[in-house]
């Protein structure tokens, strides 16, 4: 009788030990599985961030090059809304120059923000989806006075050497990439060439029509000198 009880007790002990071993093995497998899932998710998230970062960088650099070509085109006065916006607002009271040390000229007053959206319409009237377009593209613009020049001196001195900053930021999947284009203004007289004459006539026409390029309500109160030719040159190394 005692022999049978001893065998039964040993059998129960063995069963309990096997159960513990099985539970431990299952716990190890579960932990290992979770580790693999976590590793796979980390790699997936990392790859997504890399792709999003590359997408943002490519979009921003492409737009930067496009804005350079647009602002520095010989016919920018007729073709570029960005050029026209700067032509009628830089140097005016309605757009304060940027100077962090001067009240009323900090970021809150001097920075202008815009969201860029692509136009899906083609020339033939059909629409198309643009693959790879970032989730959001923001443009921030502000301008600075020429070094050593006050705002009151601009009317007599001229606008040459004024700096225009265009910050381009692309955002996608919590990633962002920013490029700053800096343009220096050269102000001169128009020549008698056909290109200059056409540009001057176009600028004069916008001024008279008081189109949406103006920020001021009454363009007659906007002290824009349309007799002067403006040329924006991209500055790379100085700033």
PDB file of C-alpha atoms in Angstrom, residues 68-236:
ATOM      1  CA  UNK A  68      14.959  80.490 -57.543  1.00  0.00           C
ATOM      2  CA  UNK A  69      14.140  80.139 -61.213  1.00  0.00           C
ATOM      3  CA  UNK A  70      10.860  81.996 -60.739  1.00  0.00           C
ATOM      4  CA  UNK A  71      12.232  84.938 -58.743  1.00  0.00           C
ATOM      5  CA  UNK A  72      15.276  85.421 -60.994  1.00  0.00           C
ATOM      6  CA  UNK A  73      13.498  85.031 -64.324  1.00  0.00           C
ATOM      7  CA  UNK A  74      13.875  88.060 -66.613  1.00  0.00           C
ATOM      8  CA  UNK A  75      10.087  88.075 -66.979  1.00  0.00           C
ATOM      9  CA  UNK A  76       9.363  87.500 -63.276  1.00  0.00           C
ATOM     10  CA  UNK A  77       7.375  90.736 -63.133  1.00  0.00           C
ATOM     11  CA  UNK A  78       4.873  89.195 -65.532  1.00  0.00           C
ATOM     12  CA  UNK A  79       5.046  85.508 -64.579  1.00  0.00           C
ATOM     13  CA  UNK A  80       5.698  85.220 -60.854  1.00  0.00           C
ATOM     14  CA  UNK A  81       3.049  85.944 -58.230  1.00  0.00           C
ATOM     15  CA  UNK A  82       5.773  85.644 -55.592  1.00  0.00           C
ATOM     16  CA  UNK A  83       7.818  88.342 -57.310  1.00  0.00           C
ATOM     17  CA  UNK A  84       4.742  90.548 -57.661  1.00  0.00           C
ATOM     18  CA  UNK A  85       3.848  90.068 -54.000  1.00  0.00           C
ATOM     19  CA  UNK A  86       7.342  91.144 -52.949  1.00  0.00           C
ATOM     20  CA  UNK A  87       7.298  94.024 -55.454  1.00  0.00           C
ATOM     21  CA  UNK A  88       4.201  95.596 -53.935  1.00  0.00           C
ATOM     22  CA  UNK A  89       4.711  94.791 -50.257  1.00  0.00           C
ATOM     23  CA  UNK A  90       8.413  94.776 -49.364  1.00  0.00           C
ATOM     24  CA  UNK A  91       9.304  98.217 -48.046  1.00  0.00           C
ATOM     25  CA  UNK A  92       5.696  99.170 -47.316  1.00  0.00           C
ATOM     26  CA  UNK A  93       4.075 100.050 -43.992  1.00  0.00           C
ATOM     27  CA  UNK A  94       1.661  97.116 -44.247  1.00  0.00           C
ATOM     28  CA  UNK A  95       4.537  94.598 -44.009  1.00  0.00           C
ATOM     29  CA  UNK A  96       6.977  95.394 -41.167  1.00  0.00           C
ATOM     30  CA  UNK A  97      10.631  94.587 -41.697  1.00  0.00           C
ATOM     31  CA  UNK A  98      12.125  91.946 -39.387  1.00  0.00           C
ATOM     32  CA  UNK A  99      14.287  93.025 -36.481  1.00  0.00           C
ATOM     33  CA  UNK A 100      13.976  90.989 -33.307  1.00  0.00           C
ATOM     34  CA  UNK A 101      15.295  93.879 -31.191  1.00  0.00           C
ATOM     35  CA  UNK A 102      12.708  96.402 -32.437  1.00  0.00           C
ATOM     36  CA  UNK A 103       9.162  96.408 -30.976  1.00  0.00           C
ATOM     37  CA  UNK A 104       6.554  95.660 -33.603  1.00  0.00           C
ATOM     38  CA  UNK A 105       9.089  93.992 -35.898  1.00  0.00           C
ATOM     39  CA  UNK A 106       9.467  90.586 -34.266  1.00  0.00           C
ATOM     40  CA  UNK A 107       8.346  87.266 -35.744  1.00  0.00           C
ATOM     41  CA  UNK A 108       4.723  87.812 -34.773  1.00  0.00           C
ATOM     42  CA  UNK A 109       4.560  91.010 -36.847  1.00  0.00           C
ATOM     43  CA  UNK A 110       7.080  90.472 -39.635  1.00  0.00           C
ATOM     44  CA  UNK A 111       6.662  86.807 -40.600  1.00  0.00           C
ATOM     45  CA  UNK A 112       4.079  85.895 -43.239  1.00  0.00           C
ATOM     46  CA  UNK A 113       2.966  82.252 -43.463  1.00  0.00           C
ATOM     47  CA  UNK A 114       1.410  80.388 -46.381  1.00  0.00           C
ATOM     48  CA  UNK A 115       0.369  76.799 -47.094  1.00  0.00           C
ATOM     49  CA  UNK A 116       1.240  75.481 -50.526  1.00  0.00           C
ATOM     50  CA  UNK A 117      -1.301  73.245 -52.259  1.00  0.00           C
ATOM     51  CA  UNK A 118      -0.835  71.558 -55.610  1.00  0.00           C
ATOM     52  CA  UNK A 119      -3.277  72.064 -58.432  1.00  0.00           C
ATOM     53  CA  UNK A 120      -4.510  68.663 -59.707  1.00  0.00           C
ATOM     54  CA  UNK A 121      -5.915  70.158 -62.921  1.00  0.00           C
ATOM     55  CA  UNK A 122      -4.005  69.624 -66.140  1.00  0.00           C
ATOM     56  CA  UNK A 123      -3.950  71.937 -69.118  1.00  0.00           C
ATOM     57  CA  UNK A 124      -6.482  69.741 -70.902  1.00  0.00           C
ATOM     58  CA  UNK A 125      -8.969  70.131 -68.033  1.00  0.00           C
ATOM     59  CA  UNK A 126      -8.495  66.655 -66.566  1.00  0.00           C
ATOM     60  CA  UNK A 127      -7.358  66.028 -63.016  1.00  0.00           C
ATOM     61  CA  UNK A 128      -4.509  63.938 -61.722  1.00  0.00           C
ATOM     62  CA  UNK A 129      -3.246  62.842 -58.330  1.00  0.00           C
ATOM     63  CA  UNK A 130       0.307  63.841 -57.452  1.00  0.00           C
ATOM     64  CA  UNK A 131       2.101  60.860 -55.941  1.00  0.00           C
ATOM     65  CA  UNK A 132       4.699  61.577 -53.297  1.00  0.00           C
ATOM     66  CA  UNK A 133       3.361  65.017 -52.372  1.00  0.00           C
ATOM     67  CA  UNK A 134       4.153  65.722 -48.681  1.00  0.00           C
ATOM     68  CA  UNK A 135       1.352  66.046 -46.192  1.00  0.00           C
ATOM     69  CA  UNK A 136       1.975  69.767 -45.787  1.00  0.00           C
ATOM     70  CA  UNK A 137       4.230  72.425 -47.323  1.00  0.00           C
ATOM     71  CA  UNK A 138       4.579  75.734 -45.514  1.00  0.00           C
ATOM     72  CA  UNK A 139       6.243  78.912 -46.707  1.00  0.00           C
ATOM     73  CA  UNK A 140       7.343  81.689 -44.374  1.00  0.00           C
ATOM     74  CA  UNK A 141       8.508  85.029 -45.793  1.00  0.00           C
ATOM     75  CA  UNK A 142      10.058  88.070 -44.155  1.00  0.00           C
ATOM     76  CA  UNK A 143      12.393  90.870 -45.185  1.00  0.00           C
ATOM     77  CA  UNK A 144      15.204  92.856 -43.598  1.00  0.00           C
ATOM     78  CA  UNK A 145      16.486  96.377 -44.110  1.00  0.00           C
ATOM     79  CA  UNK A 146      19.855  96.917 -45.828  1.00  0.00           C
ATOM     80  CA  UNK A 147      22.662  96.984 -43.304  1.00  0.00           C
ATOM     81  CA  UNK A 148      23.007 100.384 -41.628  1.00  0.00           C
ATOM     82  CA  UNK A 149      19.828 101.770 -43.214  1.00  0.00           C
ATOM     83  CA  UNK A 150      16.668 102.860 -41.395  1.00  0.00           C
ATOM     84  CA  UNK A 151      13.166 102.438 -42.746  1.00  0.00           C
ATOM     85  CA  UNK A 152      12.730 106.206 -43.173  1.00  0.00           C
ATOM     86  CA  UNK A 153      15.799 106.328 -45.414  1.00  0.00           C
ATOM     87  CA  UNK A 154      14.424 103.873 -47.967  1.00  0.00           C
ATOM     88  CA  UNK A 155      12.352 106.441 -49.857  1.00  0.00           C
ATOM     89  CA  UNK A 156      15.397 108.625 -50.581  1.00  0.00           C
ATOM     90  CA  UNK A 157      18.118 105.987 -50.663  1.00  0.00           C
ATOM     91  CA  UNK A 158      16.291 103.276 -52.567  1.00  0.00           C
ATOM     92  CA  UNK A 159      15.613  99.594 -51.845  1.00  0.00           C
ATOM     93  CA  UNK A 160      18.881  98.050 -53.071  1.00  0.00           C
ATOM     94  CA  UNK A 161      20.472  95.448 -50.761  1.00  0.00           C
ATOM     95  CA  UNK A 162      17.176  94.683 -49.036  1.00  0.00           C
ATOM     96  CA  UNK A 163      17.041  91.001 -48.083  1.00  0.00           C
ATOM     97  CA  UNK A 164      14.040  88.738 -48.634  1.00  0.00           C
ATOM     98  CA  UNK A 165      13.909  85.422 -46.759  1.00  0.00           C
ATOM     99  CA  UNK A 166      11.750  82.529 -47.958  1.00  0.00           C
ATOM    100  CA  UNK A 167      11.623  79.556 -45.580  1.00  0.00           C
ATOM    101  CA  UNK A 168      10.278  76.386 -47.227  1.00  0.00           C
ATOM    102  CA  UNK A 169       9.205  73.556 -44.924  1.00  0.00           C
ATOM    103  CA  UNK A 170       7.807  70.181 -45.981  1.00  0.00           C
ATOM    104  CA  UNK A 171       6.118  67.906 -43.431  1.00  0.00           C
ATOM    105  CA  UNK A 172       5.139  64.235 -43.667  1.00  0.00           C
ATOM    106  CA  UNK A 173       4.652  61.523 -41.039  1.00  0.00           C
ATOM    107  CA  UNK A 174       6.056  63.628 -38.160  1.00  0.00           C
ATOM    108  CA  UNK A 175       9.148  64.429 -40.229  1.00  0.00           C
ATOM    109  CA  UNK A 176      10.046  67.871 -41.575  1.00  0.00           C
ATOM    110  CA  UNK A 177      12.725  69.501 -43.701  1.00  0.00           C
ATOM    111  CA  UNK A 178      13.399  73.235 -44.136  1.00  0.00           C
ATOM    112  CA  UNK A 179      15.395  75.233 -46.661  1.00  0.00           C
ATOM    113  CA  UNK A 180      15.816  79.008 -46.498  1.00  0.00           C
ATOM    114  CA  UNK A 181      16.192  80.951 -49.738  1.00  0.00           C
ATOM    115  CA  UNK A 182      17.740  84.394 -49.244  1.00  0.00           C
ATOM    116  CA  UNK A 183      17.428  86.980 -52.007  1.00  0.00           C
ATOM    117  CA  UNK A 184      19.198  90.348 -52.223  1.00  0.00           C
ATOM    118  CA  UNK A 185      17.485  93.143 -54.113  1.00  0.00           C
ATOM    119  CA  UNK A 186      19.096  95.262 -56.805  1.00  0.00           C
ATOM    120  CA  UNK A 187      17.090  98.354 -57.738  1.00  0.00           C
ATOM    121  CA  UNK A 188      17.891 100.147 -60.974  1.00  0.00           C
ATOM    122  CA  UNK A 189      16.324 102.096 -63.813  1.00  0.00           C
ATOM    123  CA  UNK A 190      14.522 100.344 -66.640  1.00  0.00           C
ATOM    124  CA  UNK A 191      16.283 100.204 -69.961  1.00  0.00           C
ATOM    125  CA  UNK A 192      14.716 100.839 -73.353  1.00  0.00           C
ATOM    126  CA  UNK A 193      14.782  97.117 -74.152  1.00  0.00           C
ATOM    127  CA  UNK A 194      11.613  95.257 -75.011  1.00  0.00           C
ATOM    128  CA  UNK A 195      11.759  92.986 -71.943  1.00  0.00           C
ATOM    129  CA  UNK A 196      12.169  95.891 -69.522  1.00  0.00           C
ATOM    130  CA  UNK A 197       9.425  97.925 -71.162  1.00  0.00           C
ATOM    131  CA  UNK A 198       6.980  95.036 -71.056  1.00  0.00           C
ATOM    132  CA  UNK A 199       7.803  94.309 -67.413  1.00  0.00           C
ATOM    133  CA  UNK A 200       7.320  97.945 -66.457  1.00  0.00           C
ATOM    134  CA  UNK A 201       4.000  98.152 -68.290  1.00  0.00           C
ATOM    135  CA  UNK A 202       2.812  94.985 -66.550  1.00  0.00           C
ATOM    136  CA  UNK A 203       3.768  96.285 -63.097  1.00  0.00           C
ATOM    137  CA  UNK A 204       2.087  99.607 -63.853  1.00  0.00           C
ATOM    138  CA  UNK A 205      -1.042  97.753 -64.926  1.00  0.00           C
ATOM    139  CA  UNK A 206      -1.195  95.760 -61.676  1.00  0.00           C
ATOM    140  CA  UNK A 207      -0.743  98.958 -59.682  1.00  0.00           C
ATOM    141  CA  UNK A 208      -3.624 100.659 -61.451  1.00  0.00           C
ATOM    142  CA  UNK A 209      -5.930  97.629 -61.240  1.00  0.00           C
ATOM    143  CA  UNK A 210      -5.319  97.219 -57.486  1.00  0.00           C
ATOM    144  CA  UNK A 211      -5.336  93.438 -57.835  1.00  0.00           C
ATOM    145  CA  UNK A 212      -5.050  90.823 -55.065  1.00  0.00           C
ATOM    146  CA  UNK A 213      -1.262  91.205 -54.908  1.00  0.00           C
ATOM    147  CA  UNK A 214      -1.655  94.233 -52.656  1.00  0.00           C
ATOM    148  CA  UNK A 215      -2.054  93.989 -48.909  1.00  0.00           C
ATOM    149  CA  UNK A 216      -3.070  97.612 -48.524  1.00  0.00           C
ATOM    150  CA  UNK A 217      -6.726  98.496 -49.092  1.00  0.00           C
ATOM    151  CA  UNK A 218      -5.985 101.517 -51.263  1.00  0.00           C
ATOM    152  CA  UNK A 219      -3.082 101.038 -53.711  1.00  0.00           C
ATOM    153  CA  UNK A 220      -2.778 104.815 -54.093  1.00  0.00           C
ATOM    154  CA  UNK A 221      -1.579 104.934 -50.499  1.00  0.00           C
ATOM    155  CA  UNK A 222       1.000 102.264 -51.192  1.00  0.00           C
ATOM    156  CA  UNK A 223       4.284 104.077 -51.861  1.00  0.00           C
ATOM    157  CA  UNK A 224       5.419 101.744 -54.635  1.00  0.00           C
ATOM    158  CA  UNK A 225       7.764 103.337 -57.123  1.00  0.00           C
ATOM    159  CA  UNK A 226       6.976 101.512 -60.348  1.00  0.00           C
ATOM    160  CA  UNK A 227       9.608 103.537 -62.202  1.00  0.00           C
ATOM    161  CA  UNK A 228      12.302 101.357 -60.669  1.00  0.00           C
ATOM    162  CA  UNK A 229      13.339  97.906 -61.834  1.00  0.00           C
ATOM    163  CA  UNK A 230      13.696  95.201 -59.186  1.00  0.00           C
ATOM    164  CA  UNK A 231      15.960  92.180 -59.546  1.00  0.00           C
ATOM    165  CA  UNK A 232      16.240  89.536 -56.818  1.00  0.00           C
ATOM    166  CA  UNK A 233      19.491  87.543 -56.710  1.00  0.00           C
ATOM    167  CA  UNK A 234      19.828  84.382 -54.609  1.00  0.00           C
ATOM    168  CA  UNK A 235      22.481  84.724 -51.914  1.00  0.00           C
ATOM    169  CA  UNK A 236      24.161  81.431 -50.967  1.00  0.00           C
TER     170      UNK A 236
END
